[in-house]
Amino acid sequence: MKNIKNTKMELSQETMNVGFIKKVEALSGSSVRRCFQCGKCSAGCPMRSFMDHPPNRIVRLIQLGQWERVLAGRSIWYCASCETCSTRCPNKVDLAAIMDALRKLSWDADGPSKESYVQLANKLFINNIKQYGRQYEMRLAAVFNVKSGQFLKDLMLGPKLLSKGKLKMFHSKNKNLAEIEKIFNRIEEMRKNGDAP
Amino acid sequence: MKHDFEPKIVAFVCTWCTYAGADLAGTSRMIYPSNVRVVKFPCTGRIDPVFILKAFQKGADGILVSGCHPGDCHYMAGNFHARRRFAVFRKLLEFIGVDLNRLEFSWVSAAEGGKWVEIVTDLTQKIRKMGPLTQFTDLADEEQWSGALSNPELKAVYDQV
Amino acid sequence: MSRIGVFICHCGENISRTVDVEQVAQAARQMTGVAYACDYKYMCSDPGQTLLKKAVAEHKLEGIVVAACSPRMHEKTFRNAAQAAGLNPFLCEMANIREHCSWVHDDRAEATTKATDIVRMLVERVRKNKKLVPITVPVTKRALVIGGGIAGIQAALDIADCGHQVVLVEREPSIGGHMAMLSETFPTLDCSQCIMTPRMVDVINHPRITLHTYSEIECVDGYIGNFSITIKKKARSVDMAKCTGCGVCMEKCPQKKIPNEFDKNLGFRPAIYVPFPQAVPNTPVIDREHCTKFINGKCGVCQKVCGPGAVDYEQQDQLVVEQVGAIVVATGFKLYDITEKPKGSAIKGYGEFGHGKIPDVIDGLTFERLASASGPTGGKIVRPSDGKEPKQVVFVQCVGSRAREKGISYCSKVCCMYTAKHTMLYKHKVHDGQAYVFFMDARTPGKSYDEFWRRAIEEEEAVYVRGMVSRVYQKGDKVVVMGSDIAVGVQVEIEADLVVLATAIQPRDGADTLAQKLGISYDKYNFYSEAHAKLRPVECATAGIYLAGACQGPKDIPDTVAQASAAAAKVMTLFSKDQLEREPIVARVNEKFCVGCLACKKVCAYGAVEEKEIRDRQGNLIRVVAYVNPGLCSGCGTCQATCPSKSVELDGYTDEQVMAMLDTL
Amino acid sequence: MSPTKNVLNYSYYPGCSLHASGKEYDESARGLFKALKIGLQEVPDWFCCGATPAHNVDELLSLALCAKNLELADAVEGDLAVACAACFSRLKTTQHKLGENEVKRKQVEQAIDAKVSLDKPVKHLLEILARDFGLENLQKSVKKPLSGLKIATYYGCLLTRPPDVPQLDCTEAPTIMERVLETTGAETVAWSHRLECCGANFTLSRPGVVLKLTGDILASAKRAGADCLVVACPLCHGNLDIRQKEIEEATGEEYHMPVFYITQLLALACGVPPGKLGFNSMIVNPTPLLKEKNLI
Ligand SMILES: Cc1cc2nc3c(=O)[nH]c(=O)nc-3n(C[C@H](O)[C@H](O)[C@H](O)COP(=O)(O)OP(=O)(O)OC[C@H]3O[C@@H](n4cnc5c(N)ncnc54)[C@H](O)[C@@H]3O)c2cc1C
Ligand SMILES: Cc1cc2nc3c(=O)[nH]c(=O)nc-3n(C[C@H](O)[C@H](O)[C@H](O)COP(=O)(O)OP(=O)(O)OC[C@H]3O[C@@H](n4cnc5c(N)ncnc54)[C@H](O)[C@@H]3O)c2cc1C
Ligand code: SF4
Ligand code: SF4
Ligand code: SF4
Ligand code: SF4
Ligand code: SF4
Ligand code: SF4
Ligand code: SF4
Ligand code: SF4
C-alpha cells in the first residue's frame, strides 16, 4: 500500500466512511464523536513514542472515517492496553476499547500490519488457549521465535527461566478442553450467521 | 540601629493606589524606617514638579513620587500625564546638576504594601549613603519653576523632550 | 485661620503603644494657630466624637485635625462630626499616625517625632483650607437612547418602565437592529423574531417613549443631567400621522427590483417600502435614490393610491431638539465586508477567498436570512447562484477576526456560537446534508454554550476541522475549499456547494463621528470605550453617558441585554435625585490669569475643560479662556499641574495647601 | 483479639502465569493465606482468561472465556480470589460489560451455551487482605516486622484502571498496597512511576519497548531511594525481574533491585519460612538485601 500518511484528505460524504465510524462505536461501546482532540490520551500514553499516529490522532482519523489511514499506521499494534487513555480522557472516550475494536477490524480485514509481530504473538496466544486451555509460556516463546524468524531472540532467557523452574517443559491438557473448543466453534458459527461482530 | 545621618524623605503619593498601599503596610504591621513623610494627592497627575523643588529646598534629601500602575489610574490617564511630565522634569533636574538618584518614581498599588516598604527602605538606605543634599536649600524662588520657560537654555532642553 | 483643634487618638493602645500621644499633644499646643489640643483613647467612639463637638463650641474652633487612623478609615466620621458641630466639613482633616506611623515603626522616639511632624503638616494644611460646598447640578429626568437594536430597546423599556421619559433615536426606518434579522438564536434556538417583535411593539406603544426613526443625532450640547440634543429627522416622504400602514403603496410601486438590504440583497423591495413586514413603525419610507418620481419626476403612483393621502414628496429633513439628563449609546455593529477594501482603513479583505466574488460564498447574516422562516426563501436553505439545496456546506470561522495581518486582532466573540448554530439549523433543514467547520479555537464561554457546541458535533454530526482555510475557488458549480486539519497534520480539500464565512463584528460606520459629537472615547477599531473595563463597564468616562450592546465590543444577545439593563440602572440611579450632588473637589480657572493656551483641555480625560469666550459689553470677543465644567470634572488635578500660568486650581488640593505642608519640613 | 478462625473461605483463580513464570506468587499466596487461616480452594479446570491478546483482537472471545471461568468458579464456595492483575482485570471487565450491555451478554451466553452468572464477587488478593481480613488483623499477625525495608509499590496498569471497573482503590492515587505493607512495619517510598505501564503485553513481540518502559520504572524507584519493588501481578514481575539484567545492559544503570510479590513479603512477615516463598526463583537475587535487613 502506498504511503498515504501525508497525502491530502478530500472530505465528502463519500470519502468519510460513516459506516466505519458506527462500527467502531458499536464494537467499542464508546462514542468517537465526543473526542475534542485535547490530546490528554496521547499525553499519558506509554507507547506514544513508538507509535506513528498518536492515540488522539487515531480518534481523529476515525471521526473523519479515514480507516485506510489508520490501517496504514502501526499505532494500533503498539497499544499496550494499559487503559491510561481511557482513564484520563475528560470526555469518557474509551480509547483502549476503541483500540481493541480497531485491532479486531484490522485482524478481520486484510490490513498491511497483518504480519506484525504483535499480531503473531496474539494469534499464537489464542491458539494456545484453543489447544491447551491454558498458556504455556515456553511453547509460546519458542513458536513465536520460530515463526517470526528470530530464532536467537531471548536465547539466554530460556535456560535461565528453566533453571529457576519458571518454564514448564510439559503441559497437561485441561480435562474439559472440549468445552473450550466448543466456545471457539460457536463463536465462529455465530460470526458466520452474522449473530456476532 | 542608629545611623550617622538620618535623611528626610518626602513621598508624594496618590490617594487611590500608593496611599492605600502604605495603609496596607500598616495594617500588615510591616516595619520600615521612619524617615518618610507622606503628602497625599488625588492623583499623581496633580503633582507639580514645583513641589519637588520646594521639598528639596525645604531640606528633603530624597523624594519619592508614587502612584498607580500604568493603566490602573483611578482617573484613567492622570499617572500617564504625570509620567510624561516627570520625564521632562528629570531632564531639567539633571541639567541643574541634581543627582537623579535622590528622586525616585515608582508604582505601588493598593495591594502592594510590601512593595511600599521595600521602596521606602531602599530609598532611605540609598540616601543615607549619599549624605545630605545641600545645594537646594538656598535655591531662590520656586515660583520661577512653574514651567514658565523664561530661560532659553531651559526651553531648549524642554523642547528637546 | 488660627483657631485649630488637634485631637490625638490612642486607638486603644494601637497608637499610644509606639507614639507618646501626650508628647504629641503637648507639641501641638505649641504650633502656630492651634487653640486646643488633647489626646483621647478612642476618638471615633461616641464619647470621642462628643469630645470633639464640645471642644469646637468651647474653644470656638475654626479647623480640626484628628490625628488617628487613615483618612480612608474615618475621614467621613470626623467630617460629619465637624459638620454636626457647625463647622464646614472640609475644614476637618485627619493626620494618619496609625497606618503610616505607629504600626510601621518600632522606635518610640522616632515614631513620636514622626507623628508630631505629620500633625504639624496637617495643621498647616488646615490653616489654608477653605470652606467647600458640595456641588449640585439639576437633573433633567429624561433619557436619550441612540440605536434601536435589542440593546437600545431593552434600555429604553427599562428606563421608561421605571417612570421616566425616553427618547429613542434610530437611524433606519425601523427599529430592530440585527436581532430582527436572525433566524433562531443560540443557545436555546428560540425564534429571534418571536421574542424580538413583541419588544419592538412595546416600544412604540409605550406612553413614555418618544420614537424617532429614520433619524440621526445632529449635535450634542451640555453635560450630565443637562444635555441638549439636536436630532435630524430624515424626510420619510410619508406623513406618519396619516399613514395607516395599509401597504397599498408598496404593492403598486412599479419600482420592484431594488435589492432588499434587510435580506442581505437576496430578495427585492419597492422604492416605497418598510424594511420587513414586522417593522416598527409600520410606516413606509420612500427611497429617494431609487424612486422614479425623485429621479425624473415621472411616477407618483403611490401618492395616487394612498387613501389617507399620506405620501408627501415635498417633505423636508427636520431638526428636533430634545432636553435629556442621560444618554445611552447602543448603536451596535456591522459585519466585516470581505468584498472590498474600505478606503483609508487597515482592513485588507480576502483576495484568497475571491474577494466575495463567488456567489455561493456568503456571510453569516446572509445564512441567517436564508434560514429564517420570514426570509426571502421562507426558510429554505438554497444556494444564491442556482437556488439548489446545498449538500455540502463549509463554514469558515474567524474570517477577519483574529487576523492582525488583515487589520483586526480581536475575537468577534459570537461567531463560534452562531456557526455551531448554523450547522444545526442546516442539519435540521437538510437531513442528508453534511456541514463542515474550519476553526482555530471554539470559544464558548457562556452558560450552556460549550454544551451547545458539542451538541452540534456529537448529535448533529457537524464535522469540525481544526485548522484554517487557505484558499477558496470556483470549480464548475462547486466551491473548492482548501484547508488543513492540524490534528491529523494533513491538508484537507472539500468540494462544497455553499461556503459560509463567519466574518468579524465591527462597529457601525460613523461610530467615530457620533463619538466625537458625544465627546466619548473609542478604541482604534471605533468600539466605544468604557470608563473601567471591570468596575465601570457600562459607563463612559464622560459623565452621564452610558454604553449598551455591540457598540462597545462584540457581544451576543444575553450579554447585550444584561449590559443594556445595567446601563438603564445607571440612568435610573442618576435620575433618583433631583439634584446631582458631588464632592466639591473640582478644578476652577482663574480667568484673569488664564492665557487660553488650553493645555489643560488636552490633558483632561473627562472632557471637563471647555473654551469660554470673554466678550466686552459690546459683545466683541476679547479672548478665549478655559472653563472647567464642574459637572464633568472628577478632581484629578492633572490640569492644575499642567497649566503653565498657574491659572487653574483644584479645590481641596490648592498649591497654597501643598506648599504650606511642605513648609513644615 | 486474634483473627477469627476459618471464617474466611475463597474460591481461587490462579491463572496461567501463577502456574509457570509466576509460581512464587502462587506459593507465597497460599503460604500467606494458610498462615492467616484464610481458606483458598482452586477452581478446578479453569481456563486461560484470554488476557490481553484475546480482548486485543476479539472482544467476544475474551468475554466468553471469562464468563466460562466465572461459571466454573460458581461451583466452588466463597468469593473468587484472584492473584494476577491481568486475570483480575479481565474477569472484572467481563462482569462490568456483561452487566451493563444486554446485547453482549446474549452473545456471550450463546457462545458458552449457558446463562452467564455475574453475582459472585471477584476479589483481588489485596482487597481480601485489606478489607475482608482487615489491616488491623493483618498487623496483629505480623511476627517478624519488615522494619528497615524501603519499598516501592508498583501497581502497573490493570489493578486500578479503568476507574469504574476494578474498583480496588482510587484510580489515580491508590494506597492499598502501601497500607497493606505498612502493617508489617516496612517503609514505602513516594515515587513517580507507580502507575506507569511496563509494557507487559509486548514482552514477547517487542522486547525493546518493554526495556524502555521498565527501565523508566526502575530508574524512578531508584531515584526515590527504594531497596526493592513490590508487585501484585506476574506480568509486571516478569518484565521487572526477568528483564532487569537486560535493562541494566541497555541503559548502563545498575539496579540490582529485587522485585517481590507482595505475598512474599507479607508471608515472610507473618512467619512463613523463607524457604517456602520461592526467593530462589527470582532472577534478581533478594538474599543479600534480606540478609542486610536481618529478615532471613
Ligand atoms: C450572523 C449572526 C448571528 C447571530 N446569532 C446570534 C444568536 O443566535 N444568539 C445571540 O445571542 N446573538 C447572536 N448574534 C449576535 C447579536 O446579533 C448581537 O448580540 C445583537 O444584535 C447586538 O445588539 P445591538 O442592539 O447591540 O446591536 P444592533 O442589533 O446592531 O442594533 C444597533 C441599532 O442601532 C442603530 N444605529 C446604528 N448607528 C446608529 C446611529 N448613529 N444613530 C441611530 N441609530 C443607529 C442600528 O440601525 C440598529 O438598529 C448573531 C450575530 C450575527 C452577526
Ligand atoms: C484564579 C482566578 C483568577 C481570576 N482572574 C480574573 C481576572 O484577572 N479578571 C477578571 O475580570 N476576573 C477574574 N476572575 C473572575 C472573578 O474572580 C469573578 O468574576 C468575580 O470574583 C465574581 O464575583 P462575584 O461577586 O460574583 O462572586 P464571589 O467573588 O465569589 O463573591 C461571592 C460572595 O458571596 C458570599 N456568599 C456566598 N454564599 C453566601 C450565602 N449563602 N450567604 C451570604 N453570603 C454568601 C461569599 O462569601 C463571597 O463573599 C478570576 C477568577 C479566578 C478563580
Ligand atoms: S483524551 Fe479523550 S478527548 Fe482528549 S484527545 Fe484523547 S480521546 Fe480525545
Ligand atoms: S491503552 Fe493503548 S493507547 Fe491507551 S494509553 Fe495505553 S498504550 Fe496508549
Ligand atoms: S494615578 Fe493613581 S495616581 Fe492617579 S489617582 Fe490614579 S489612582 Fe491614583
Ligand atoms: S402611505 Fe398610504 S398607502 Fe402607503 S401604507 Fe401608508 S396609508 Fe397605506
Ligand atoms: S413615486 Fe416612487 S415610491 Fe411612489 S410608486 Fe412611484 S416609484 Fe414607487
Ligand atoms: S468567536 Fe470564534 S469564530 Fe469568532 S472570532 Fe472568536 S474564535 Fe473566531
Ligand atoms: S492651561 Fe491654564 S492657561 Fe491654559 S487654558 Fe488652561 S487654565 Fe488657561
Ligand atoms: S481636575 Fe481633572 S477632571 Fe477636573 S478639569 Fe482638571 S483635568 Fe479635568
PDB file of C-alpha atoms and ligand atoms in Angstrom, chain A residues 41 44-48 51 55 78-86 95-96 99 103, chain D residues 197, ligand 4:
ATOM      1  CA  CYS A  41      -4.752  10.435  25.876  1.00  0.00           C
ATOM      2  CA  GLY A  44      -0.039   9.858  29.111  1.00  0.00           C
ATOM      3  CA  CYS A  45       0.237   7.007  26.643  1.00  0.00           C
ATOM      4  CA  PRO A  46       3.335   4.994  27.498  1.00  0.00           C
ATOM      5  CA  MET A  47       3.536   3.786  23.919  1.00  0.00           C
ATOM      6  CA  ARG A  48       3.196   7.139  22.171  1.00  0.00           C
ATOM      7  CA  MET A  51       3.518   4.939  17.512  1.00  0.00           C
ATOM      8  CA  PRO A  55      -3.762   7.969  20.088  1.00  0.00           C
ATOM      9  CA  TYR A  78       1.749  -0.725  19.618  1.00  0.00           C
ATOM     10  CA  CYS A  79      -1.025  -0.023  22.078  1.00  0.00           C
ATOM     11  CA  ALA A  80      -0.317  -1.866  25.316  1.00  0.00           C
ATOM     12  CA  SER A  81      -3.935  -1.839  26.517  1.00  0.00           C
ATOM     13  CA  CYS A  82      -2.812  -0.103  29.646  1.00  0.00           C
ATOM     14  CA  GLU A  83      -6.088   1.860  29.885  1.00  0.00           C
ATOM     15  CA  THR A  84      -4.299   5.081  30.753  1.00  0.00           C
ATOM     16  CA  CYS A  85      -6.019   6.943  27.938  1.00  0.00           C
ATOM     17  CA  SER A  86      -9.490   5.716  28.839  1.00  0.00           C
ATOM     18  CA  LEU A  95      -9.844   4.775  23.670  1.00  0.00           C
ATOM     19  CA  ALA A  96      -8.475   1.477  24.919  1.00  0.00           C
ATOM     20  CA  MET A  99      -8.027   0.298  20.040  1.00  0.00           C
ATOM     21  CA  ARG A 103      -7.374  -4.356  16.044  1.00  0.00           C
TER      22      ARG A 103
ATOM     23  CA  CYS D 197       2.703   0.696  32.183  1.00  0.00           C
TER      24      CYS D 197
HETATM   25  S1  SF4 E   4      -4.338   1.764  26.171  1.00  0.00           S
HETATM   26 FE1  SF4 E   4      -3.015   1.875  24.399  1.00  0.00          FE
HETATM   27  S2  SF4 E   4      -3.410   3.880  23.519  1.00  0.00           S
HETATM   28 FE2  SF4 E   4      -4.216   3.883  25.565  1.00  0.00          FE
HETATM   29  S3  SF4 E   4      -2.605   4.765  26.778  1.00  0.00           S
HETATM   30 FE3  SF4 E   4      -2.372   2.540  26.893  1.00  0.00          FE
HETATM   31  S4  SF4 E   4      -0.996   2.075  25.231  1.00  0.00           S
HETATM   32 FE4  SF4 E   4      -1.695   4.123  24.866  1.00  0.00          FE
END
